[in-house]
Coordinates of C-alpha atoms and ligand atoms in Angstrom, one line a residue:
Chain A
X23 CA 27.3 -4.0 -43.0
X24 CA 28.2 -1.0 -40.9
X25 CA 26.0 0.4 -38.3
X26 CA 25.9 3.5 -36.4
X27 CA 23.6 5.2 -34.1
X28 CA 22.5 6.4 -30.9
X29 CA 21.2 4.1 -28.4
X30 CA 17.7 3.7 -26.7
X31 CA 18.5 1.6 -23.5
X32 CA 15.8 -0.9 -21.8
X33 CA 16.1 -3.6 -19.4
X34 CA 15.4 -7.1 -18.7
X35 CA 12.1 -9.2 -20.1
X36 CA 11.0 -6.4 -22.5
X37 CA 8.2 -8.4 -23.9
X38 CA 6.4 -8.1 -27.3
X39 CA 3.1 -6.9 -25.5
X40 CA 5.0 -3.8 -24.6
X41 CA 7.1 -3.5 -27.7
X42 CA 3.5 -3.4 -29.5
X43 CA 0.5 -3.7 -27.5
X44 CA -2.3 -6.3 -29.0
X45 CA -4.9 -3.2 -29.1
X46 CA -3.0 -2.3 -32.2
X47 CA -3.0 -5.6 -33.8
X48 CA -5.9 -4.9 -36.1
X49 CA -3.5 -4.1 -38.9
X50 CA 0.3 -5.3 -39.7
X51 CA 1.1 -2.1 -41.3
X52 CA 4.5 -1.3 -40.5
X53 CA 4.0 2.6 -40.2
X54 CA 0.8 2.0 -37.9
X55 CA 3.0 -0.4 -35.6
X56 CA 5.8 2.0 -35.5
X57 CA 3.7 4.7 -34.1
X58 CA 2.9 2.7 -31.1
X59 CA 6.1 0.9 -30.8
X60 CA 7.1 0.8 -27.2
X61 CA 4.2 2.6 -26.0
X62 CA 3.5 1.2 -22.8
X63 CA 7.0 0.8 -21.6
X64 CA 8.5 4.4 -22.6
X65 CA 5.6 6.5 -24.3
X66 CA 8.2 8.9 -25.6
X67 CA 9.9 6.5 -27.9
X68 CA 7.9 6.5 -31.0
X69 CA 8.1 10.2 -31.2
X70 CA 12.0 10.6 -30.7
X71 CA 13.1 7.6 -32.1
X72 CA 15.5 8.4 -35.1
X73 CA 16.4 6.5 -38.1
X74 CA 19.8 4.8 -37.7
X75 CA 19.3 4.5 -33.8
X76 CA 20.1 1.5 -31.9
X77 CA 18.1 -0.5 -29.1
X78 CA 20.3 -2.1 -26.3
X79 CA 18.7 -4.2 -23.8
X80 CA 19.1 -6.7 -21.1
X81 CA 17.7 -10.4 -20.9
X82 CA 14.9 -12.1 -22.6
X83 CA 14.5 -9.4 -24.9
X84 CA 11.2 -9.9 -27.1
X85 CA 9.5 -12.6 -24.6
X86 CA 6.1 -13.6 -25.0
X87 CA 3.9 -13.6 -28.0
X88 CA 5.0 -14.8 -31.0
X89 CA 3.8 -11.8 -33.0
X90 CA 6.2 -10.5 -35.6
X91 CA 4.6 -7.2 -35.4
X92 CA 7.2 -6.5 -32.6
X93 CA 10.3 -6.5 -34.9
X94 CA 8.4 -5.1 -37.7
X95 CA 7.3 -2.0 -35.1
X96 CA 11.0 -1.6 -34.0
X97 CA 12.4 -1.8 -37.8
X98 CA 9.5 0.3 -39.2
X99 CA 10.6 2.8 -36.4
X100 CA 14.0 3.2 -38.0
X101 CA 15.9 1.4 -35.4
X102 CA 18.7 -0.6 -37.5
X103 CA 19.8 -3.3 -34.7
X104 CA 19.1 -4.5 -31.4
X105 CA 21.8 -5.3 -29.1
X106 CA 20.8 -7.6 -26.0
X107 CA 22.3 -9.7 -23.3
X108 CA 19.8 -12.4 -24.9
X109 CA 17.0 -12.9 -26.7
X110 CA 13.7 -14.7 -26.6
X111 CA 13.8 -17.2 -29.4
X112 CA 10.6 -16.6 -31.4
X113 CA 11.5 -13.0 -31.3
X114 CA 14.9 -13.9 -32.4
X115 CA 13.8 -15.8 -35.5
X116 CA 11.1 -13.6 -36.4
X117 CA 13.9 -10.6 -36.5
X118 CA 16.3 -12.5 -38.7
X119 CA 13.2 -13.5 -41.0
X120 CA 12.5 -9.8 -41.7
X121 CA 16.2 -8.9 -42.0
X122 CA 16.6 -6.9 -38.7
X123 CA 19.9 -7.3 -37.5
X124 CA 20.2 -8.6 -33.8
X125 CA 23.7 -8.9 -31.7
X126 CA 23.9 -11.3 -28.6
X127 CA 26.4 -9.6 -26.7
X128 CA 26.0 -11.1 -23.1
X129 CA 26.5 -9.3 -19.8
X130 CA 28.7 -6.7 -21.4
X131 CA 25.4 -4.7 -22.5
X132 CA 25.6 -3.3 -19.1
X133 CA 28.5 -1.0 -20.4
X134 CA 26.6 0.8 -22.7
X135 CA 24.0 3.6 -21.9
X136 CA 21.2 5.7 -23.2
X137 CA 22.4 7.9 -25.7
X138 CA 25.8 6.5 -26.5
X139 CA 26.9 6.2 -29.7
X140 CA 27.7 3.3 -31.0
X141 CA 29.2 1.4 -34.4
X142 CA 28.7 -2.1 -35.2
X143 CA 30.6 -3.7 -38.1
X144 CA 28.6 -7.1 -39.0
X145 CA 31.1 -8.1 -41.5
X146 CA 33.9 -8.3 -39.5
X147 CA 32.1 -8.8 -36.0
X148 CA 33.2 -5.8 -33.9
X149 CA 31.0 -3.5 -32.3
X150 CA 32.5 -0.2 -30.9
X151 CA 30.9 2.0 -28.2
X152 CA 32.0 5.5 -29.4
X153 CA 31.1 7.3 -26.2
X154 CA 33.6 4.8 -23.8
X155 CA 36.0 3.7 -26.8
X156 CA 35.4 0.1 -25.8
X157 CA 35.4 -2.5 -28.4
X158 CA 33.3 -5.7 -28.0
X159 CA 33.6 -8.9 -30.7
X160 CA 30.6 -10.1 -32.1
X161 CA 29.7 -14.2 -32.6
X162 CA 28.7 -14.4 -36.2
X163 CA 25.4 -16.3 -37.0
X164 CA 25.7 -19.8 -37.4
X165 CA 25.2 -21.8 -40.8
X166 CA 22.2 -21.1 -43.1
X167 CA 20.7 -18.4 -40.5
X168 CA 23.6 -16.4 -42.0
X169 CA 22.2 -17.1 -45.8
X170 CA 18.7 -15.9 -44.4
X171 CA 20.1 -12.8 -43.1
X172 CA 22.4 -12.2 -46.3
X173 CA 19.3 -13.1 -48.4
X174 CA 17.8 -10.0 -46.5
X175 CA 15.2 -12.4 -44.8
X176 CA 13.5 -15.7 -44.9
X177 CA 11.0 -15.0 -48.1
X178 CA 14.0 -13.9 -50.4
X179 CA 16.1 -16.8 -49.1
X180 CA 13.2 -19.2 -49.8
X181 CA 12.6 -17.7 -53.3
X182 CA 16.2 -18.3 -54.2
X183 CA 15.7 -22.2 -53.2
X184 CA 14.6 -24.6 -55.7
X185 CA 10.9 -25.5 -55.1
Chain B
X33 CA 23.9 -41.5 -27.1
X34 CA 20.1 -41.6 -26.1
X35 CA 17.7 -39.0 -27.2
X36 CA 15.0 -37.0 -25.8
X37 CA 11.5 -37.0 -27.1
X38 CA 12.4 -33.8 -28.6
X39 CA 15.2 -34.9 -30.5
X40 CA 13.6 -37.9 -31.8
X41 CA 10.8 -35.9 -33.3
X42 CA 13.3 -33.4 -34.9
X43 CA 15.3 -36.2 -36.0
X44 CA 12.7 -38.2 -37.8
X45 CA 11.4 -34.8 -39.3
X46 CA 14.8 -34.0 -40.7
X47 CA 15.2 -37.7 -42.0
X48 CA 18.2 -38.4 -39.9
X49 CA 19.0 -41.1 -37.6
X50 CA 20.1 -38.7 -34.7
X51 CA 20.5 -35.0 -33.8
X52 CA 22.2 -33.4 -31.2
X53 CA 21.4 -30.0 -29.2
X54 CA 22.7 -27.1 -31.2
X55 CA 22.3 -28.6 -34.4
X56 CA 20.5 -26.6 -37.2
X57 CA 18.1 -28.8 -39.1
X58 CA 15.5 -28.6 -41.7
X59 CA 12.3 -30.5 -41.0
X60 CA 9.1 -31.5 -42.7
X61 CA 6.3 -30.1 -41.0
X62 CA 2.9 -32.0 -40.5
X63 CA 0.9 -29.1 -39.7
X64 CA 1.1 -25.2 -40.1
X65 CA -1.4 -23.1 -37.8
X66 CA -2.3 -19.5 -38.1
X67 CA -5.0 -17.4 -36.5
X68 CA -6.7 -13.8 -37.7
X69 CA -4.0 -11.5 -36.2
X70 CA -1.2 -13.8 -37.8
X71 CA -2.8 -15.2 -40.6
X72 CA -3.3 -12.1 -42.7
X73 CA 0.4 -11.1 -42.7
X74 CA 1.4 -14.8 -43.4
X75 CA -0.6 -14.6 -46.6
X76 CA 0.9 -11.8 -47.4
X77 CA 4.1 -13.3 -47.1
X78 CA 2.9 -16.9 -48.7
X79 CA 2.0 -14.8 -51.9
X80 CA 5.4 -13.2 -52.2
X81 CA 6.8 -16.7 -52.9
X82 CA 4.5 -17.6 -55.4
X83 CA 3.9 -21.3 -55.0
X84 CA 0.8 -23.4 -54.3
X85 CA -0.1 -24.3 -50.8
X86 CA 2.2 -27.6 -50.1
X87 CA -0.6 -29.5 -48.7
X88 CA -4.2 -27.9 -48.1
X89 CA -4.8 -30.8 -45.6
X90 CA -2.0 -29.7 -43.6
X91 CA -3.0 -26.0 -42.8
X92 CA -5.1 -24.9 -40.0
X93 CA -6.4 -21.5 -40.2
X94 CA -8.5 -20.3 -37.0
X95 CA -10.0 -16.9 -36.7
X96 CA -10.3 -16.6 -32.6
X97 CA -8.3 -13.5 -31.6
X98 CA -10.7 -10.5 -32.4
X99 CA -13.5 -12.8 -33.4
X100 CA -16.6 -12.4 -33.9
X101 CA -15.2 -9.4 -35.5
X102 CA -14.7 -6.9 -33.0
X103 CA -14.3 -3.7 -35.3
X104 CA -14.0 -3.1 -39.1
X105 CA -9.8 -3.5 -39.1
X106 CA -10.6 -7.1 -37.4
X107 CA -13.3 -7.8 -39.8
X108 CA -10.8 -7.1 -42.9
X109 CA -8.1 -9.3 -41.2
X110 CA -10.6 -12.1 -40.8
X111 CA -12.0 -11.7 -44.2
X112 CA -8.3 -12.0 -45.5
X113 CA -8.1 -15.6 -43.7
X114 CA -11.6 -16.8 -45.1
X115 CA -10.6 -15.5 -48.6
X116 CA -7.1 -17.5 -48.7
X117 CA -9.0 -20.8 -47.2
X118 CA -11.6 -20.4 -50.0
X119 CA -9.2 -19.9 -52.6
X120 CA -6.9 -22.6 -51.6
X121 CA -9.5 -25.0 -50.7
X122 CA -8.1 -25.3 -47.2
X123 CA -9.4 -28.1 -45.3
X124 CA -9.4 -26.8 -41.9
X125 CA -10.7 -23.6 -41.5
X126 CA -13.7 -22.8 -39.2
X127 CA -16.1 -20.1 -39.4
X128 CA -17.8 -18.2 -36.4
X129 CA -20.2 -20.7 -34.7
X130 CA -18.0 -23.6 -35.4
X131 CA -14.7 -22.2 -34.4
X132 CA -13.1 -22.3 -30.9
X133 CA -9.9 -20.8 -29.4
X134 CA -7.1 -22.4 -32.0
X135 CA -5.1 -24.7 -29.3
X136 CA -8.4 -25.9 -27.8
X137 CA -9.6 -26.6 -30.8
X138 CA -7.0 -28.4 -32.9
X139 CA -6.3 -31.2 -30.6
X140 CA -10.1 -31.7 -30.1
X141 CA -10.7 -31.7 -33.6
X142 CA -7.8 -34.7 -34.1
X143 CA -5.2 -32.5 -35.5
X144 CA -2.6 -33.2 -33.4
X145 CA -1.1 -36.8 -32.8
X146 CA 1.8 -37.8 -31.0
X147 CA 5.2 -37.6 -32.7
X148 CA 4.0 -35.2 -35.2
X149 CA 5.7 -31.7 -35.7
X150 CA 3.5 -28.7 -35.9
X151 CA 4.4 -24.9 -36.1
X152 CA 1.8 -22.2 -35.5
X153 CA 2.3 -18.5 -35.9
X154 CA 1.2 -18.1 -32.2
X155 CA 3.4 -18.6 -29.4
X156 CA 1.0 -21.0 -27.4
X157 CA 1.4 -23.8 -30.3
X158 CA 3.6 -25.4 -27.6
X159 CA 0.3 -26.5 -26.3
X160 CA 0.3 -29.6 -28.4
X161 CA 3.2 -31.2 -26.4
X162 CA 0.4 -32.5 -24.3
X163 CA -0.2 -35.2 -26.8
X164 CA 3.6 -36.0 -27.3
X165 CA 3.8 -33.8 -30.2
X166 CA 6.9 -31.3 -30.9
X167 CA 5.0 -27.9 -31.4
X168 CA 6.5 -24.7 -31.2
X169 CA 5.2 -21.0 -32.1
X170 CA 6.8 -19.1 -35.0
X171 CA 6.2 -15.7 -36.4
X172 CA 4.0 -14.9 -39.6
X173 CA 6.7 -15.2 -42.0
X174 CA 7.5 -18.3 -40.8
X175 CA 4.1 -19.5 -41.1
X176 CA 3.8 -18.1 -44.7
X177 CA 7.1 -19.6 -45.9
X178 CA 5.9 -23.2 -44.3
X179 CA 2.7 -22.8 -46.1
X180 CA 4.4 -22.9 -49.5
X181 CA 7.3 -25.1 -48.5
X182 CA 6.1 -27.7 -45.9
X183 CA 9.2 -27.5 -44.1
X184 CA 11.2 -25.0 -41.7
X185 CA 14.3 -24.9 -39.9
X186 CA 15.2 -25.3 -36.1
X187 CA 18.0 -25.3 -33.8
X188 CA 17.8 -28.6 -32.1
X189 CA 17.2 -27.7 -28.3
X190 CA 18.7 -29.1 -25.1
X191 CA 16.3 -30.3 -22.8
X192 CA 15.4 -30.1 -19.0
X193 CA 13.6 -33.0 -17.3
X194 CA 11.0 -32.0 -15.2
X195 CA 10.2 -35.3 -12.9
X196 CA 6.8 -35.2 -11.8
X197 CA 5.9 -37.5 -8.7
X198 CA 2.7 -37.8 -6.2
X199 CA -0.9 -36.7 -6.8
X200 CA -2.2 -33.2 -6.7
X201 CA -4.8 -32.2 -3.5
X202 CA -8.3 -31.2 -4.3
X203 CA -8.3 -27.7 -5.9
X204 CA -5.1 -28.1 -7.3
X205 CA -4.6 -28.4 -11.3
X206 CA -2.4 -28.1 -14.1
X207 CA -2.3 -24.4 -13.6
X208 CA -0.8 -24.7 -10.3
X209 CA 2.0 -27.0 -11.7
X210 CA 2.9 -24.9 -14.3
X211 CA 3.2 -21.8 -12.2
X212 CA 4.8 -23.3 -9.6
X213 CA 7.7 -24.6 -12.2
X214 CA 8.0 -21.0 -13.8
X215 CA 8.4 -19.6 -10.3
X216 CA 11.1 -22.2 -9.7
X217 CA 13.2 -21.8 -13.0
X218 CA 12.0 -18.3 -14.1
X219 CA 10.7 -16.6 -17.2
X220 CA 13.8 -17.5 -19.0
X221 CA 14.5 -20.8 -17.0
X222 CA 14.0 -22.6 -20.2
X223 CA 15.0 -20.4 -22.7
X224 CA 15.7 -21.9 -26.2
X225 CA 15.1 -25.3 -24.5
X226 CA 12.8 -28.3 -24.2
X227 CA 10.8 -29.0 -21.1
X228 CA 10.0 -32.7 -21.1
X229 CA 7.7 -33.9 -18.5
X230 CA 8.0 -37.3 -17.2
X231 CA 7.7 -39.7 -14.3
X232 CA 5.0 -41.1 -12.1
X233 CA 3.2 -37.9 -11.4
X234 CA 2.1 -37.5 -15.2
X235 CA -0.5 -40.4 -14.5
X236 CA -1.9 -38.1 -12.0
X237 CA -2.9 -35.3 -14.4
X238 CA -5.7 -35.3 -16.6
X239 CA -5.4 -34.3 -20.2
X240 CA -6.8 -30.8 -19.6
X241 CA -4.0 -30.6 -16.9
X242 CA -1.1 -31.5 -19.5
X243 CA -2.6 -28.8 -22.3
X244 CA -2.5 -26.2 -19.6
X245 CA 1.0 -27.3 -18.6
X246 CA 2.3 -27.3 -22.0
X247 CA 0.4 -24.3 -22.9
X248 CA 2.7 -22.2 -20.6
X249 CA 6.1 -23.7 -21.4
X250 CA 6.8 -20.7 -23.5
X251 CA 6.2 -18.5 -20.3
X252 CA 9.7 -20.1 -19.2
X253 CA 11.1 -18.9 -22.3
X254 CA 10.9 -22.8 -23.6
X255 CA 10.6 -23.6 -27.2
X256 CA 8.2 -27.0 -26.7
X257 CA 6.8 -28.7 -23.8
X258 CA 6.5 -32.3 -24.2
X259 CA 4.4 -35.2 -22.3
X260 CA 4.8 -39.1 -22.7
X261 CA 2.2 -40.5 -24.2
X262 CA 0.2 -43.0 -21.6
X263 CA -3.2 -44.7 -21.5
X264 CA -5.1 -41.7 -20.7
X265 CA -3.4 -39.6 -23.7
X266 CA -4.3 -42.7 -26.0
X267 CA -8.0 -42.7 -24.7
X268 CA -8.3 -39.2 -25.9
X269 CA -6.8 -39.5 -29.0
X270 CA -8.7 -42.6 -29.9
X271 CA -12.2 -40.7 -30.1
X272 CA -10.3 -38.0 -32.3
X273 CA -7.4 -39.2 -34.5
X274 CA -8.0 -41.8 -37.5
X275 CA -4.7 -41.5 -39.1
X276 CA -1.7 -43.7 -38.2
X277 CA 0.8 -42.1 -35.7
X278 CA 3.9 -43.1 -34.0
X279 CA 4.7 -41.8 -30.7
X280 CA 8.2 -41.4 -29.3
X281 CA 9.7 -42.2 -25.7
X282 CA 12.7 -40.7 -24.3
X283 CA 15.8 -43.0 -24.5
X284 CA 16.8 -44.2 -20.8
X285 CA 20.2 -42.6 -21.6
X286 CA 18.9 -39.3 -23.1
X287 CA 20.7 -36.4 -22.2
X288 CA 19.1 -33.5 -20.0
X289 CA 20.8 -30.3 -19.3
X290 CA 19.3 -30.6 -15.9
X291 CA 16.4 -31.9 -13.9
X292 CA 13.7 -30.2 -11.8
X293 CA 11.9 -32.3 -9.3
X294 CA 8.1 -31.7 -8.5
X295 CA 6.0 -33.2 -6.1
X296 CA 2.8 -32.8 -7.3
X297 CA 1.1 -33.7 -3.4
X298 CA 3.2 -30.6 -1.9
X299 CA 1.5 -28.1 -4.4
X300 CA -0.9 -25.5 -3.2
X301 CA -3.4 -23.1 -5.4
X302 CA -0.8 -20.4 -6.5
X303 CA -1.1 -17.1 -8.6
X304 CA 1.3 -15.1 -10.5
X305 CA 1.5 -11.4 -9.5
X306 CA 1.9 -8.7 -12.1
X307 CA 4.0 -8.1 -14.5
X308 CA 5.6 -11.7 -14.7
X309 CA 4.1 -15.0 -14.7
X310 CA 7.3 -16.0 -12.3
X311 CA 6.1 -13.8 -9.4
X312 CA 4.2 -16.6 -7.8
X313 CA 2.6 -16.6 -4.4
X314 CA 0.4 -19.2 -2.5
X315 CA -3.4 -17.9 -3.1
X316 CA -4.1 -18.0 0.5
X317 CA -1.5 -15.2 1.2
X318 CA -3.2 -12.8 -1.2
X319 CA -6.7 -12.4 0.6
X320 CA -5.8 -8.7 0.8
X321 CA -5.9 -8.3 -2.8
X322 CA -9.4 -7.2 -4.3
X323 CA -10.3 -8.0 -7.8
X324 CA -12.5 -6.0 -10.1
X325 CA -12.8 -8.7 -12.8
X326 CA -12.4 -12.4 -13.1
X327 CA -11.7 -14.0 -16.4
X328 CA -12.1 -18.1 -16.6
X329 CA -11.4 -19.5 -20.3
X330 CA -8.5 -19.1 -22.9
X331 CA -6.2 -21.3 -24.8
X332 CA -4.8 -22.2 -21.1
X333 CA -8.1 -22.9 -19.1
X334 CA -11.1 -23.2 -21.2
X335 CA -11.7 -26.5 -21.5
X336 CA -14.6 -28.6 -20.1
X337 CA -12.5 -29.7 -17.1
X338 CA -11.9 -26.0 -16.1
X339 CA -15.3 -25.1 -16.4
X340 CA -16.1 -28.1 -14.3
X341 CA -14.0 -26.6 -11.6
X342 CA -15.0 -23.1 -11.9
X343 CA -19.0 -24.2 -11.9
X344 CA -18.4 -26.5 -8.8
X345 CA -17.4 -23.5 -6.9
X346 CA -19.7 -20.9 -8.3
X347 CA -23.0 -22.9 -8.4
X348 CA -25.1 -22.1 -5.8
X349 CA -23.4 -19.0 -4.9
X350 CA -23.1 -15.4 -6.3
X351 CA -20.6 -13.4 -7.6
X352 CA -19.4 -10.7 -5.8
X353 CA -21.1 -7.3 -6.3
X354 CA -17.8 -5.3 -7.2
X355 CA -16.7 -8.1 -9.6
X356 CA -17.3 -8.9 -13.3
X357 CA -17.1 -12.6 -14.1
X358 CA -16.9 -13.4 -17.5
X359 CA -16.5 -17.2 -18.7
X360 CA -15.2 -18.2 -22.2
X361 CA -15.7 -21.7 -23.1
X362 CA -12.8 -22.8 -25.4
X363 CA -14.7 -24.1 -28.4
X364 CA -18.5 -24.6 -29.5
X365 CA -18.2 -28.4 -28.5
X366 CA -17.1 -27.4 -24.8
X367 CA -20.0 -24.6 -24.7
X368 CA -22.6 -26.9 -25.7
X369 CA -21.4 -29.7 -23.3
X370 CA -21.2 -27.2 -20.7
X371 CA -24.6 -26.2 -21.2
X372 CA -25.8 -29.9 -21.2
X373 CA -24.0 -30.4 -17.7
X374 CA -25.4 -27.1 -16.3
X375 CA -22.4 -25.2 -15.8
X376 CA -23.6 -22.3 -17.9
X377 CA -27.0 -21.9 -16.1
X378 CA -25.1 -21.9 -12.8
X379 CA -22.5 -19.2 -14.0
X380 CA -25.7 -17.0 -15.0
X381 CA -27.6 -17.8 -11.9
X382 CA -24.6 -16.5 -10.0
X383 CA -24.2 -13.4 -12.0
X384 CA -21.3 -14.1 -14.4
X385 CA -21.4 -13.2 -18.3
X386 CA -20.8 -16.3 -20.4
X387 CA -19.5 -15.6 -24.4
X388 CA -18.6 -17.4 -27.2
X389 CA -15.4 -18.7 -27.8
X390 CA -12.8 -16.1 -28.4
X391 CA -9.4 -14.7 -27.3
X392 CA -10.9 -11.6 -26.4
X393 CA -9.8 -10.4 -22.9
X394 CA -6.9 -12.6 -23.0
X395 CA -4.6 -10.3 -24.9
X396 CA -6.5 -7.1 -24.4
X397 CA -8.6 -7.3 -27.3
X398 CA -12.0 -6.9 -26.4
X399 CA -14.7 -8.4 -24.1
X400 CA -13.3 -7.0 -21.0
X401 CA -10.7 -4.6 -21.4
X402 CA -9.4 -3.3 -17.8
X403 CA -9.2 0.7 -17.0
X404 CA -6.2 2.3 -15.4
X405 CA -6.0 0.8 -11.8
X406 CA -8.2 -2.4 -12.2
X407 CA -7.2 -5.8 -11.3
X408 CA -8.4 -8.9 -12.8
X409 CA -7.7 -12.5 -11.7
X410 CA -7.4 -14.4 -14.9
X411 CA -6.9 -18.0 -16.1
X412 CA -5.1 -16.9 -19.2
X413 CA -1.2 -17.1 -19.2
X414 CA 0.4 -13.5 -19.5
X415 CA 0.1 -10.8 -16.8
X416 CA 2.7 -8.6 -18.7
X417 CA 2.2 -4.7 -18.5
X418 CA -0.9 -3.7 -20.3
X419 CA -1.6 -7.2 -21.6
X420 CA -5.6 -7.0 -20.9
X421 CA -5.8 -3.3 -21.0
X422 CA -4.2 -0.2 -19.5
X423 CA -0.7 0.2 -19.0
X424 CA -1.5 0.8 -15.3
X425 CA -4.1 -2.0 -14.9
X426 CA -2.7 -5.3 -13.3
X427 CA -3.5 -9.2 -14.2
X428 CA -3.1 -12.0 -11.8
X429 CA -2.6 -15.6 -13.2
X430 CA -4.5 -18.4 -11.8
X431 CA -6.4 -21.6 -12.0
X432 CA -10.1 -21.8 -12.7
X433 CA -10.5 -22.8 -9.0
X434 CA -8.6 -19.8 -7.9
X435 CA -10.7 -17.4 -10.2
X436 CA -13.7 -18.9 -9.6
X437 CA -13.3 -18.5 -5.6
X438 CA -12.1 -15.0 -6.0
X439 CA -14.9 -14.3 -8.3
X440 CA -17.3 -15.0 -5.3
X441 CA -14.8 -13.6 -2.4
X442 CA -14.5 -10.3 -4.2
X443 CA -10.4 -10.9 -3.6
X444 CA -8.0 -13.6 -4.4
X445 CA -9.1 -16.4 -2.5
X446 CA -7.9 -19.8 -2.4
X447 CA -10.5 -22.2 -3.1
X448 CA -10.2 -24.1 0.2
X449 CA -11.0 -21.2 2.1
X450 CA -14.3 -20.5 -0.1
X451 CA -15.6 -24.1 0.0
X452 CA -15.2 -24.6 3.8
Ligands
SF4_530 S1 -6.3 -17.5 -25.8 FE1 -5.1 -15.8 -25.4 S2 -2.8 -16.7 -25.1 FE2 -4.5 -18.2 -26.0 S3 -4.1 -18.2 -28.3 FE3 -5.7 -16.6 -27.6 S4 -4.6 -14.7 -27.2 FE4 -3.2 -16.4 -27.2

């Protein structure tokens, strides 16, 4: 799968409360969640994000609450991939489970700026910053996590298993 | 090679003799938890799979976040949970008037036993590690899938050993222990890892202290926090758990990534400043910070011992005129015991409000939302931006003793100062 898009840049410890505040959790409707995505950290985000855009962030992205509403909000806002120095663990598995690709790039995220265009080839494991021309290698997902991702998420994966 | 407590529980539930950190394992689960916020979407995912529930006795559904229903949408989410519980004859569902905050309620109801493996669609599911279980938070898709399959996958975490020695001083409790630890290692200090608490200091901690500490393991990024099972834990369990269980102990040669030592005797009442739980300072240094609200409750500090600490400070005193003090017992049983012991009367006499169990203000749901510029001292576990209301409000995390002392003083206060 090849993804190409414009970068929205965020810092370290972006928690699930700022990704989608609890005051909006009275429904899990993706469009409703997307309308308030990132509201407490960047009120302009929900209005300006375009389908195909990519989030690049620092360390511990998605820390805090287990609310899957957070990756759902991001995915429904049109973002196709999140690249971070590192992810909090519940957010990581939630994103995989709903079929939202994540790339753990490490400290090299510092070289990517807001507004840059990047292209990610998940199949051959490469990431290119089209603004700077720099290329990076992406580590493949381990074991059956890859199978979950390939199935498009956990539910499809489980449905494919024998009961 | 020896195994940690966490590795032993994962190995046992994966049907393996040993596991090593980094290994991906598929584990049987002993209990799957969801609440009114995560339960409704978990049910949607469950229904997509098209299988019956794996075991109606091993699913716990707790309406607690926006309950009693705060508005029509919340009422609909709660109804989805209730309807599902009825349809599948789920044994462990609690209605308003009998419910409590999930992580206080489940151990109280005897649904957590040593050596068990529990997942919950709530990040503070790690609370149950206080009783020697492996417990961790997952999202609602994982929970919905496990309700059908009875299993889930894990990456075996490496572990940090937290070696506790000494005995806490008066007015120092589990909250001060965990805030101090998070201050030492940071909010991602234990990311993807297990926090295993051990050492002679464990015996000096009440079960309430241990629940508070394990509860906030996730605030250091940990997958789980876990305590060994000692006599105090066995006594707690004796009154509640009737099914057989097998506790695990770490092998003497278990491998830890590192060891963090904490002398409980050296700890002081501690506060985490906005907007991260790692921003800790002694309460005594923060007397210049005036507060608008004090919240005493939540899955972190809504237990009877917590209310006892707060009542000891508030009884016979008055809540500061500029402060709204909100006290929320964790379960109906705690509420009723606090009534018998006179705590509730003491809170009301002092000018505090007492609520039925609910998560309410902890996650900025209702029952105590902050306006822009307002500050709260809270015994909850997160002080992220906007957590309790407006994005420009502030939450200071503290123990029940510090929150009670601050409610009386009108500013952040060390209980030792107020009780002089
Ligand atoms: S009390 Fe707060 S932290 Fe605990 S379960 Fe409820 S919302 Fe979550």
